[in-house]
Coordinates of C-alpha atoms and ligand atoms in Angstrom, one line a residue:
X1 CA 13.4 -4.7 -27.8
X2 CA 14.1 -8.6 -27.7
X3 CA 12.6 -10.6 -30.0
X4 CA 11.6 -14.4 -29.2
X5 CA 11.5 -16.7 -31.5
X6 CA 10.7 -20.6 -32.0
X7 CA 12.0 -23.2 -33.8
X8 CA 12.0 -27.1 -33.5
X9 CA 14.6 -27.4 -35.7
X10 CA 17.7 -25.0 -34.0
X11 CA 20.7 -26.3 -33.9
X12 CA 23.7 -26.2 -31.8
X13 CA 27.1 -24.3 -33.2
X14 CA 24.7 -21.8 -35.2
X15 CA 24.7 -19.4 -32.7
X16 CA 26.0 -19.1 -28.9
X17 CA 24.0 -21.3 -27.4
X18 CA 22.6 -21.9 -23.5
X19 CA 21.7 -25.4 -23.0
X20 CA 19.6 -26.2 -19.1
X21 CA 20.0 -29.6 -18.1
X22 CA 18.5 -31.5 -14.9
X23 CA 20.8 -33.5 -12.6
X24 CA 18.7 -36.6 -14.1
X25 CA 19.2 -35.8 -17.7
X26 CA 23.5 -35.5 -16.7
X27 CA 22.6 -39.0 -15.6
X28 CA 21.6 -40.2 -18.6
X29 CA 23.1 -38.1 -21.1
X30 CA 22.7 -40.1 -24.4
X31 CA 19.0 -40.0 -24.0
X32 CA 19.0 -36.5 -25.0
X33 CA 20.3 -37.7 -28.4
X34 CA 22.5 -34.5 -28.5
X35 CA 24.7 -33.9 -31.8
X36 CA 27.9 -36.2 -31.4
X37 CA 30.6 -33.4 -30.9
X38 CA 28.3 -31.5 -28.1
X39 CA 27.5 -35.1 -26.4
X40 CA 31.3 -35.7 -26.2
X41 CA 32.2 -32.2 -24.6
X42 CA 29.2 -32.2 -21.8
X43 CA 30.2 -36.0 -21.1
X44 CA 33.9 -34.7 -20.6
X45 CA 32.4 -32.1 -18.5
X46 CA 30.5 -34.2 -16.2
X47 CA 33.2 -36.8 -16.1
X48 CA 36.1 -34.1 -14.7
X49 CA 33.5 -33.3 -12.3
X50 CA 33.6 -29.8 -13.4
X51 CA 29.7 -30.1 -13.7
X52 CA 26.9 -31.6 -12.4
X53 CA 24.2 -29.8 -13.0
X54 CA 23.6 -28.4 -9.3
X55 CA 21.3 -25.8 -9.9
X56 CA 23.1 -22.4 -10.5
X57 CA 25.8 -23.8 -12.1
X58 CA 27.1 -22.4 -15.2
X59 CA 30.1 -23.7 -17.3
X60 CA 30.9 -21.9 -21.0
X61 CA 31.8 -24.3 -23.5
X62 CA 33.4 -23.5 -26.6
X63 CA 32.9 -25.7 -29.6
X64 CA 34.1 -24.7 -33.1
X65 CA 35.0 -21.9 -31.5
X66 CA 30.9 -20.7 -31.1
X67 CA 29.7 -20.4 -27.1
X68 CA 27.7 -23.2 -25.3
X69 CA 26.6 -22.2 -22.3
X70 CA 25.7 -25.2 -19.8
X71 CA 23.6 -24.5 -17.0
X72 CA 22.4 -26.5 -14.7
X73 CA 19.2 -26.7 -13.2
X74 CA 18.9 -29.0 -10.0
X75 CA 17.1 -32.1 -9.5
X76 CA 13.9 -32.5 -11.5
X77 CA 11.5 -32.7 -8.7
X78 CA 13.1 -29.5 -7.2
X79 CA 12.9 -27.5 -10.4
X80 CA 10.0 -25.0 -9.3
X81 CA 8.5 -21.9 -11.7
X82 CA 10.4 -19.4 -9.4
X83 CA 13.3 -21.7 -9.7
X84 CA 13.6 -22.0 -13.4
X85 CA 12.8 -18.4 -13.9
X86 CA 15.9 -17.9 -11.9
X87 CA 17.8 -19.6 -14.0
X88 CA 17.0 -18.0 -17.3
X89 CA 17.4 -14.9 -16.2
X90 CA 21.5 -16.0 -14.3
X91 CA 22.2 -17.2 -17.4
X92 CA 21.2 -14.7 -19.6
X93 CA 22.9 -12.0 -17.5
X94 CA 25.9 -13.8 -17.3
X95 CA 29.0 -12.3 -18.5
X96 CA 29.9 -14.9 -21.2
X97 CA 27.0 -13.9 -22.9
X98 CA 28.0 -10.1 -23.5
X99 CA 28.3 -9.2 -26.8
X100 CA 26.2 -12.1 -27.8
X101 CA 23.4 -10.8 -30.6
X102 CA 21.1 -14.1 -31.6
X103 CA 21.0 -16.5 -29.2
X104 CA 19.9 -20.1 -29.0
X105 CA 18.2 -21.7 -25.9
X106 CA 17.8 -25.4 -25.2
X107 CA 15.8 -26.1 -22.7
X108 CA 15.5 -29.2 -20.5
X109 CA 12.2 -30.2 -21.3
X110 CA 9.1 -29.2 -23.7
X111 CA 6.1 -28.8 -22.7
X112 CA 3.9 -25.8 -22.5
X113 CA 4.6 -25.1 -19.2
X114 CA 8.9 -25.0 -19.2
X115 CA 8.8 -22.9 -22.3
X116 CA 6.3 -20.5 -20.9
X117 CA 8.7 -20.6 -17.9
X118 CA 11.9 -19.7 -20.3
X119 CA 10.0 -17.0 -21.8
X120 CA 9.3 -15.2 -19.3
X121 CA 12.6 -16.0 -17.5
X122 CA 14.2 -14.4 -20.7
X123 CA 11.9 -11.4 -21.1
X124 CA 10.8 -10.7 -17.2
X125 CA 14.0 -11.5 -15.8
X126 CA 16.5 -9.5 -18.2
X127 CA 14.0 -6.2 -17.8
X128 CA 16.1 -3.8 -15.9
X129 CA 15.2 0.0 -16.0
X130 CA 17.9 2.3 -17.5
X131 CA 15.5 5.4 -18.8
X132 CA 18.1 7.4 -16.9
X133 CA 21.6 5.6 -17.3
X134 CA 24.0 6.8 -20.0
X135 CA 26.0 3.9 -19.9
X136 CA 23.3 1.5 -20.8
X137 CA 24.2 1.1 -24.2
X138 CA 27.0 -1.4 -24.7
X139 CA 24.5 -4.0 -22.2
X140 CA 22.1 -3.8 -24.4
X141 CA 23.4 -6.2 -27.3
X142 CA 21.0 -9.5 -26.8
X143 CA 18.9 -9.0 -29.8
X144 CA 17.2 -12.3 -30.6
X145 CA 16.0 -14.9 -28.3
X146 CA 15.2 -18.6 -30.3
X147 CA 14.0 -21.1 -28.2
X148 CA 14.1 -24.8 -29.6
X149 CA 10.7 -25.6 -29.7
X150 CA 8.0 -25.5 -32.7
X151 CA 6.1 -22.1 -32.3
X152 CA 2.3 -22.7 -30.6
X153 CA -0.3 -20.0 -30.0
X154 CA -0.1 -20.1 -26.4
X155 CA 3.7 -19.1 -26.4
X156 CA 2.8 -15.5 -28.6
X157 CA 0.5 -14.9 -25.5
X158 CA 3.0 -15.6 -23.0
X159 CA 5.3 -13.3 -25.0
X160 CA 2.6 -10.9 -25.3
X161 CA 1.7 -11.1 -21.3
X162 CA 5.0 -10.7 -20.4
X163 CA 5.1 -7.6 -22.8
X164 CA 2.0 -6.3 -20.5
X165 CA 4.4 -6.8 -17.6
X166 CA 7.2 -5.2 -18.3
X167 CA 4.8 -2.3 -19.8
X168 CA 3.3 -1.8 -16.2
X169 CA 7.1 -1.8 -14.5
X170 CA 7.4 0.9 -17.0
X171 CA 5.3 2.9 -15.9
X172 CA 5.8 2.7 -12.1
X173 CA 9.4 3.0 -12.7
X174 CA 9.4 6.3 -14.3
X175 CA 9.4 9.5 -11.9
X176 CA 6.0 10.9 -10.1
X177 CA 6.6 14.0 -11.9
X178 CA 6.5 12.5 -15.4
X179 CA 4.2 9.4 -14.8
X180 CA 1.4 11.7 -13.6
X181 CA -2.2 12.0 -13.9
X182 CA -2.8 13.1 -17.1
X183 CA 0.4 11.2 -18.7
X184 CA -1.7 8.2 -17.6
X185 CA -5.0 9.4 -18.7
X186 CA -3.1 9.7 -22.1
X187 CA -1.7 6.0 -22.0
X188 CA -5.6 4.8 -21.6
X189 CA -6.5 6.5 -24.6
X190 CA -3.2 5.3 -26.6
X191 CA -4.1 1.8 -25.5
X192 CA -8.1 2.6 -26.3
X193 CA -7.3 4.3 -29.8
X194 CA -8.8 2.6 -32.8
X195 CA -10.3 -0.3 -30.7
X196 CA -13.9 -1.1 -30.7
X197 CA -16.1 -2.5 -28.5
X198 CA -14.3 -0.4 -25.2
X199 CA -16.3 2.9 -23.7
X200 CA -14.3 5.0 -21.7
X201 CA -15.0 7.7 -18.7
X202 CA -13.1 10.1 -17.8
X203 CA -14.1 11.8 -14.5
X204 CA -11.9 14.8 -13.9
X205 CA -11.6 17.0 -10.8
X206 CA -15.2 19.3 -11.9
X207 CA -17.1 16.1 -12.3
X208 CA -15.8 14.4 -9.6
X209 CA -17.2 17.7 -7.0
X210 CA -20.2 17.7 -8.8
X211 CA -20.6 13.8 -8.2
X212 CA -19.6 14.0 -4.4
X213 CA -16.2 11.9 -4.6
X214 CA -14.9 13.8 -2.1
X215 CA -12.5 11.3 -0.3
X216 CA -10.6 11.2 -3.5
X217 CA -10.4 14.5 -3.8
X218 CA -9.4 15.4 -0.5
X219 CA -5.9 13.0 -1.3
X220 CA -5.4 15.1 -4.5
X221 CA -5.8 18.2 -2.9
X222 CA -2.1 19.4 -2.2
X223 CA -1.3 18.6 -5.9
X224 CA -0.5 20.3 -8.6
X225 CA -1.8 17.7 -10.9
X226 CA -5.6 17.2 -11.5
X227 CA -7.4 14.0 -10.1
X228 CA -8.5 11.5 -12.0
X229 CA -11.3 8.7 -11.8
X230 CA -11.4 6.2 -15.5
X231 CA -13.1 3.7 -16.5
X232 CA -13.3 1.8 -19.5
X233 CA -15.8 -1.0 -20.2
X234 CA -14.5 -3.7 -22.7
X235 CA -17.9 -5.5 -23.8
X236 CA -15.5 -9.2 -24.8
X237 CA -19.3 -11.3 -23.8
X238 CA -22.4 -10.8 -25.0
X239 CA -23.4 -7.8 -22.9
X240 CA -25.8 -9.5 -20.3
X241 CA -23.1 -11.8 -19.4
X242 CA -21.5 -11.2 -16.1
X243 CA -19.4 -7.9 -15.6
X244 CA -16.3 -8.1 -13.7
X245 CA -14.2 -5.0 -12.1
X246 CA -11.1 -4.3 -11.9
X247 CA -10.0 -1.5 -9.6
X248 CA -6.5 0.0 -9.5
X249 CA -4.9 2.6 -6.9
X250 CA -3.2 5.1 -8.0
X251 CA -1.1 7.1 -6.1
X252 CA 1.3 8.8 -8.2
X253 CA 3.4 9.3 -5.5
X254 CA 2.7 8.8 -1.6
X255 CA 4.5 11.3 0.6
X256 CA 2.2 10.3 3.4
X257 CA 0.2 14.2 3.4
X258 CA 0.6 15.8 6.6
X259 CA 1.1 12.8 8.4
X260 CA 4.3 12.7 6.4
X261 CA 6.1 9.7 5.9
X262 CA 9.8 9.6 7.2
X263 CA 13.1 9.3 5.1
X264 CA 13.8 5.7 4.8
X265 CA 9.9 4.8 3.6
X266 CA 9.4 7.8 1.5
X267 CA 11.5 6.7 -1.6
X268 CA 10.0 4.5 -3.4
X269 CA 6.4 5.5 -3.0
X270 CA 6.5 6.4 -7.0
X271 CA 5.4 2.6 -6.7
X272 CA 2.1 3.5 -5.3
X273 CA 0.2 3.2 -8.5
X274 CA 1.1 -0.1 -8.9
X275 CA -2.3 -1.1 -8.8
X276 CA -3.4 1.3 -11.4
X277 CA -0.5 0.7 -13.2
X278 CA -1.3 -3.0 -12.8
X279 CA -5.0 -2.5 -14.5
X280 CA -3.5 -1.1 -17.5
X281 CA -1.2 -3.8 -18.7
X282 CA -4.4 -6.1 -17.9
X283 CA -6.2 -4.1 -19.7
X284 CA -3.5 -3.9 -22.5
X285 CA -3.5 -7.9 -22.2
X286 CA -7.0 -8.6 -22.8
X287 CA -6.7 -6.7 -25.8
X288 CA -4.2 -8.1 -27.4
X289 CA -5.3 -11.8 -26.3
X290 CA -9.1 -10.8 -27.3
X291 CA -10.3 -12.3 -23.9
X292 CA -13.9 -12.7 -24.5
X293 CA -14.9 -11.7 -21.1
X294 CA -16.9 -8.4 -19.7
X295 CA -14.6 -6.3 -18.0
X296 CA -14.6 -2.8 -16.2
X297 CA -11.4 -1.5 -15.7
X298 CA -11.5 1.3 -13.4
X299 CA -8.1 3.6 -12.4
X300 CA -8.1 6.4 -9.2
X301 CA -5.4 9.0 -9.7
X302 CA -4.7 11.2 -6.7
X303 CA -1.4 12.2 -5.6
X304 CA -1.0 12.6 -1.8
X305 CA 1.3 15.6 -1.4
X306 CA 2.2 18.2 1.5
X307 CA 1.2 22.0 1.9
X308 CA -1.4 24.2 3.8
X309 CA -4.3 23.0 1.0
X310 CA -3.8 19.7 1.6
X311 CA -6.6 17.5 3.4
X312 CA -5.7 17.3 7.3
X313 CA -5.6 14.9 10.0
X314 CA -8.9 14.8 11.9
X315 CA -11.4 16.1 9.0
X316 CA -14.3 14.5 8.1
X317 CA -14.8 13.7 4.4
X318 CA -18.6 12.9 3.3
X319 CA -17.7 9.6 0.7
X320 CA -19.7 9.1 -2.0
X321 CA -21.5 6.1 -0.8
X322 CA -22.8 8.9 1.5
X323 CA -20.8 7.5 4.3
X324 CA -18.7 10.3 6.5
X325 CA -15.3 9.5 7.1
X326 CA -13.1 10.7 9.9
X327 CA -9.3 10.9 8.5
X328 CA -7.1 9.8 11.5
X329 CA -4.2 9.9 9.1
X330 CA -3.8 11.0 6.1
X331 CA -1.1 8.6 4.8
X332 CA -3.9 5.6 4.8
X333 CA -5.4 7.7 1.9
X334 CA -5.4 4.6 -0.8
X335 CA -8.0 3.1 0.9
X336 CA -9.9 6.5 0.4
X337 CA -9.6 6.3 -3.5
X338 CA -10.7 3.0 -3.6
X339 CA -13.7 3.5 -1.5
X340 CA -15.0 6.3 -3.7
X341 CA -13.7 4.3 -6.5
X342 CA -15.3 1.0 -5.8
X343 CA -18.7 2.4 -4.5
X344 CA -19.3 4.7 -7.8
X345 CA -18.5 1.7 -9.9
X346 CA -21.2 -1.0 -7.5
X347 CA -23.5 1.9 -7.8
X348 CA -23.2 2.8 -11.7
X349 CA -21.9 -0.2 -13.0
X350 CA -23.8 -3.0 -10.7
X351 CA -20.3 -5.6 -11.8
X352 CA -21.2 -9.1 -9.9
X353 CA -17.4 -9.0 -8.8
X354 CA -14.7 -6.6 -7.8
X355 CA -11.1 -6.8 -7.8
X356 CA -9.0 -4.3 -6.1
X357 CA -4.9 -4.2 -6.6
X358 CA -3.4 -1.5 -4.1
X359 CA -0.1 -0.9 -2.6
X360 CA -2.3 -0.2 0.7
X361 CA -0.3 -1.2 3.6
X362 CA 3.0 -1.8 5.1
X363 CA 2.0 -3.8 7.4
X364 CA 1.4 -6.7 4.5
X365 CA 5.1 -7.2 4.0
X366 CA 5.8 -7.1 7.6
X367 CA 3.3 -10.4 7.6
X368 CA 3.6 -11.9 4.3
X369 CA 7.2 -10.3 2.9
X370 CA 7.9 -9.4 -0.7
X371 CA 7.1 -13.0 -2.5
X372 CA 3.1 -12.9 -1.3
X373 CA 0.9 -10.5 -2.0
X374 CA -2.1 -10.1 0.5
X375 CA -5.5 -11.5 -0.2
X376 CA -8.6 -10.3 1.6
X377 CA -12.2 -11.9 0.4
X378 CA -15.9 -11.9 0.8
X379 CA -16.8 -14.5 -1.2
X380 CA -14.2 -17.9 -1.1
X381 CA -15.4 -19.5 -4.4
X382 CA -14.0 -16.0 -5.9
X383 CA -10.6 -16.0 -3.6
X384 CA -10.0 -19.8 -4.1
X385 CA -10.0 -19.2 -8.2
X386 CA -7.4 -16.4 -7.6
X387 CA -5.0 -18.3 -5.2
X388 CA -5.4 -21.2 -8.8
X389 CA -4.0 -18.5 -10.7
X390 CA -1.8 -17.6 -8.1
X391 CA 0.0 -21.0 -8.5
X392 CA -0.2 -21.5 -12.0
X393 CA 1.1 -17.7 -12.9
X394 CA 3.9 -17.5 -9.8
X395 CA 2.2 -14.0 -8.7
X396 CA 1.8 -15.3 -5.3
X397 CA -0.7 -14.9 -3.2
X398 CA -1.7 -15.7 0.5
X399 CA -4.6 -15.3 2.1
X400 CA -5.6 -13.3 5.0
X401 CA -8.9 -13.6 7.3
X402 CA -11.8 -10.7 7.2
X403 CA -14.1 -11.0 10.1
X404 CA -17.6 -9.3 11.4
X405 CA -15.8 -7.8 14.6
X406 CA -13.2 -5.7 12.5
X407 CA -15.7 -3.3 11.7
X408 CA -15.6 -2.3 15.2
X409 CA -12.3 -0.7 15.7
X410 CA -13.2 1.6 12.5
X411 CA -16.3 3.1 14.8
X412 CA -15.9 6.7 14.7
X413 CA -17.1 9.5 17.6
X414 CA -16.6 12.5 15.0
X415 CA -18.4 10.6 12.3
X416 CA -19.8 7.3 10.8
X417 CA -16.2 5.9 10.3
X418 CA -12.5 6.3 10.7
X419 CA -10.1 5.2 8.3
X420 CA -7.6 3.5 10.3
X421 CA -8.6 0.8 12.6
X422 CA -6.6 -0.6 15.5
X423 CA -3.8 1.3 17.5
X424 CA -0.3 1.0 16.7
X425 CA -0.6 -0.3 13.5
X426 CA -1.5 -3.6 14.8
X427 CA -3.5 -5.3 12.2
X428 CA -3.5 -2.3 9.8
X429 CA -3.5 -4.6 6.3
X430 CA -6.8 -6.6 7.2
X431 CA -8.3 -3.6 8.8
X432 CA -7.7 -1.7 6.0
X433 CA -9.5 -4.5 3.8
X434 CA -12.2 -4.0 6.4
X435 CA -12.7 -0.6 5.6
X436 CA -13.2 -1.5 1.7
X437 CA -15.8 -3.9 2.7
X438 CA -17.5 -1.3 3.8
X439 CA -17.9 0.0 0.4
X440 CA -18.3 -3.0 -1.9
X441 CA -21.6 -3.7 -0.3
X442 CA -22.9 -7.6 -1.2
X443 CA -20.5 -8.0 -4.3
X444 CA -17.9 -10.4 -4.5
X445 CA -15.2 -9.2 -3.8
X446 CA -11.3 -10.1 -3.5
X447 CA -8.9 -7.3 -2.3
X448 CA -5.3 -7.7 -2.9
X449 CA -2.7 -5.8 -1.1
X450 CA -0.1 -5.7 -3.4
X451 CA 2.4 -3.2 -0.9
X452 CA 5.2 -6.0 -0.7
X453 CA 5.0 -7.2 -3.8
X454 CA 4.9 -4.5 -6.8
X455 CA 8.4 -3.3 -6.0
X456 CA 11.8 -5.2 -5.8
X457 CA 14.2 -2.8 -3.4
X458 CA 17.6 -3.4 -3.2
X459 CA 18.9 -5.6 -5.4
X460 CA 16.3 -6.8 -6.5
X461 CA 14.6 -10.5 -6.1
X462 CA 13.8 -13.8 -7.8
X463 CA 14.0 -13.3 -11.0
X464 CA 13.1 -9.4 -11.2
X465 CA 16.2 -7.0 -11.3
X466 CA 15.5 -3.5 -9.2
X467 CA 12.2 -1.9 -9.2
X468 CA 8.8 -2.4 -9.9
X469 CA 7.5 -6.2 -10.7
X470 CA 4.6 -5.7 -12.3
X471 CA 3.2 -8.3 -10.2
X472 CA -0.6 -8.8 -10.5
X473 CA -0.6 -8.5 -14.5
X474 CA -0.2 -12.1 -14.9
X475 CA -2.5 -13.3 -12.5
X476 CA -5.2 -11.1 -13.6
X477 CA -4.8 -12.0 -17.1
X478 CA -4.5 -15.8 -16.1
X479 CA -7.7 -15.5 -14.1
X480 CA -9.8 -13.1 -16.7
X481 CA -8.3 -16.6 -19.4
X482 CA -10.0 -18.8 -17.1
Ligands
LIG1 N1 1.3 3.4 0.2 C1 1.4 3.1 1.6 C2 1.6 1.6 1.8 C3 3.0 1.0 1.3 C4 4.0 0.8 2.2 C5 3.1 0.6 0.0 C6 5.2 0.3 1.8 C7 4.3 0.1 -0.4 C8 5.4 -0.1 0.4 C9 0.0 3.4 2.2 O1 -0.7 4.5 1.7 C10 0.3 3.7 3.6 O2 1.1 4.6 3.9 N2 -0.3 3.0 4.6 C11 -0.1 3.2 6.0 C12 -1.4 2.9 6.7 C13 -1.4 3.3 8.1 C14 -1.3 4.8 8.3 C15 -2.7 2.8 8.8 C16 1.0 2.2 6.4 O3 1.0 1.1 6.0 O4 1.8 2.6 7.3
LIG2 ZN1 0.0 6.3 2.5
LIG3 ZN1 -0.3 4.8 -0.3

């Protein structure tokens, strides 16, 4: 794994180098006070035109015969968190840089926010999944990471939030068939073991009938892998402080049921435990970063397969709220976990606010696309303190509106609800929000539909290379900080 490392006092022509500069600092080079020899070359640079530092531009110097890597960054006002992030991660992949061990970063500026930007640029953006490639080896040299900075608390918990990130794209990465229920049932307890102050539940499928969670159980029922329902409560406050929930779906894979999904939307549905997946590198967070705050974390497992005991289209489910559900189609079956989900935790639990993270509709990157993640409220004081974090953490978020007359396109004539609302798909993200409403009851409540956002297709995106983001664990964490 790469280390990160701090030190004020790093020097250039130790190691191969990368050094960001702004279009303003080129301007003004011998502000930067660089070391004579290293002032010289970038000035001979920028004067042969050769570089200005136009963001994305990377030129290899070599001094002493030991790699500086110049990369530009842009104009200073124009330098964003995505931006930056970018940058990091283009010039860390670069090819000069193979076969590199220890490297030294310079960045452009100091302050808290920049370096927590390189860090995650460094550790976020060169995460690539290669579980299953044998020819991962010889890409795989970048040992060391030292950035020139002195070495502040807050930078060990970026490190260690970025950590929980690439932890959660772990585990949505890896097949349905080995990332399954029970393999995350065992992750809780590996992240639980030896820790005090954290009581965990683990419903499994007898409990779960003899509790009436039946709309989770009918998604599981075409699988071959028990459901699961967990929830661990991590007392950080004194215990009559507020208790906040955090609710994960967790489809270990999504083939749609019998309302099968087609080829071309089937393949990445491994990603559609995202949220759960999401909850336990929070979770893994707030343990490491001792976040003194009172948290239930609370993970559905279902797996929503094909075959003749599988839960049909048109059969009415009695939740456990009470509430009877007409299934119009069985691939909106997320929402179906989370309802049982969220109302046993309201009802056992009594949390003054819910958060949900869910993969729940496709509709949400057909509105939003891949950079925004959907967010659905009940309460704006709770949204608007999200949508902070959401700028401050780059998981972005955008809001979308909930409204009394939703509820009526989920009226029902075979029971007292359906679980998909308007025709054609039309609308399908905030109705599905709508249908969660039903079950949170008067908490607070922020829903975010994370379907665009916790998986990077193609060739990836910003500064996340193919596959699952992880998005959702930094904002969480930021916000649970706050
Ligand atoms: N897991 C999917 C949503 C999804 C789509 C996640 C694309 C990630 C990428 C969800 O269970 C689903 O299939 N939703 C349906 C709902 C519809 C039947 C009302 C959808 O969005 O098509
Ligand atoms: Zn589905
Ligand atoms: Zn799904």
């Amino acid at each position: 794994m790469l280390k990160i490392q701090f030190d004020p006092k790093s020097r250039f022509l130790k190691n191969p180098s990368v050094i960001f500069l702004t279009k303003n600092q080129v301007a003004s080079l011998r502000s930067l006070k660089l070391e004579p020899l290293i002032h010289d070359q970038i000035t001979r640079l920028v004067k042969s035109k050769r570089f200005s530092a136009a963001n994305g531009e990377i030129f290899p110097l070599f001094i002493n015969q030991i790699l500086i890597l110049v990369v530009g960054l842009g104009e200073d006002k124009k330098i964003s968190k995505t931006s930056l992030r970018v940058s990091v991660k283009q010039a860390l992949e670069s090819s000069y840089l193979s076969g590199v061990d220890v490297l030294n970063i310079f960045p452009h500026a100091k302050d808290d926010e920049t370096i927590c930007g390189v860090i995650e640029g460094v550790q976020i953006g060169t995460y690539k999944w290669q579980k299953y490639i044998h020819a991962k080896k010889d890409k795989e040299n970048l040992s060391t990471v030292i950035i020139a900075c002195a070495p502040k608390k807050i930078y060990d918990d970026c490190c260690q939030i970025a950590d929980g990130v690439n932890y959660v794209r772990d585990l949505v990465n890896d097949n349905s068939n080995v990332v399954h229920s029970t393999y995350i049932e065992n992750e809780i307890k590996r992240l639980l073991r030896g820790k005090a102050g954290i009581h965990v539940d683990i419903l499994g499928e007898k409990v779960l009938k003899k509790k009436g969670l039946n709309l989770l159980l009918a998604v599981n029922s075409a699988s071959k892998y028990p459901p699961r329902l967990m929830i661990a409560r991590y007392q950080g406050a004194s215990k009559n402080s507020e208790w906040i929930a955090i609710v994960g779906k967790g489809i270990t894979f999504d083939a749609g049921g019998l309302s099968l999904k087609p080829t071309g939307s089937i393949e990445t549905m491994r990603c559609d435990m995202a949220g759960a997946a999401a909850v336990l590198g929070i979770l893994k967070n707030v343990i490491s970063l001792k976040i003194k705050k009172n948290i239930i974390f609370v993970i559905g497992i279902a797996e929503n397969a094909i075959g003749s005991s599988a839960y049909k289209p048109g059969d009415v489910v009695k939740s456990y709220a009470g509430k009877t559900v007409e299934i119009t189609n069985t691939d909106a079956e997320g929402r179906l976990v989370l309802a049982d989900a969220i109302s046993y935790v309201v009802k056992n639990f009594k949390p003054s606010k819910i958060v949900d993270l869910a993969t729940l509709t496709g509709a949400c990157p057909v509105a939003l696309g891949n950079d925004y993640a959907g967010l659905m409220s009940n309460d704006d004081d709770f949204a608007n303190s999200f949508l902070k974090s959401a700028e401050k953490t780059d998981d972005r978020l955008w809001r979308l509106p909930l409204y009394e007359e939703l509820k009526t396109h989920l009226k029902s004539q075979y029971a007292d609800m359906k679980s998909t609302g308007m025709p054609r798909g039309i609308g399908s993200t905030i109705s599905a929000a709508e249908f969660l409403h039903q079950f949170v009851g008067d908490t607070a409540w922020v829903h975010l539909d994370i379907a665009g956002t916790a998986f990077a297709d193609g060739q990836g995106r910003l500064y996340f290379n193919y596959g699952a983001t992880g998005f959702g664990v930094r904002l969480l964490t930021h916000f649970l900080q706050g």
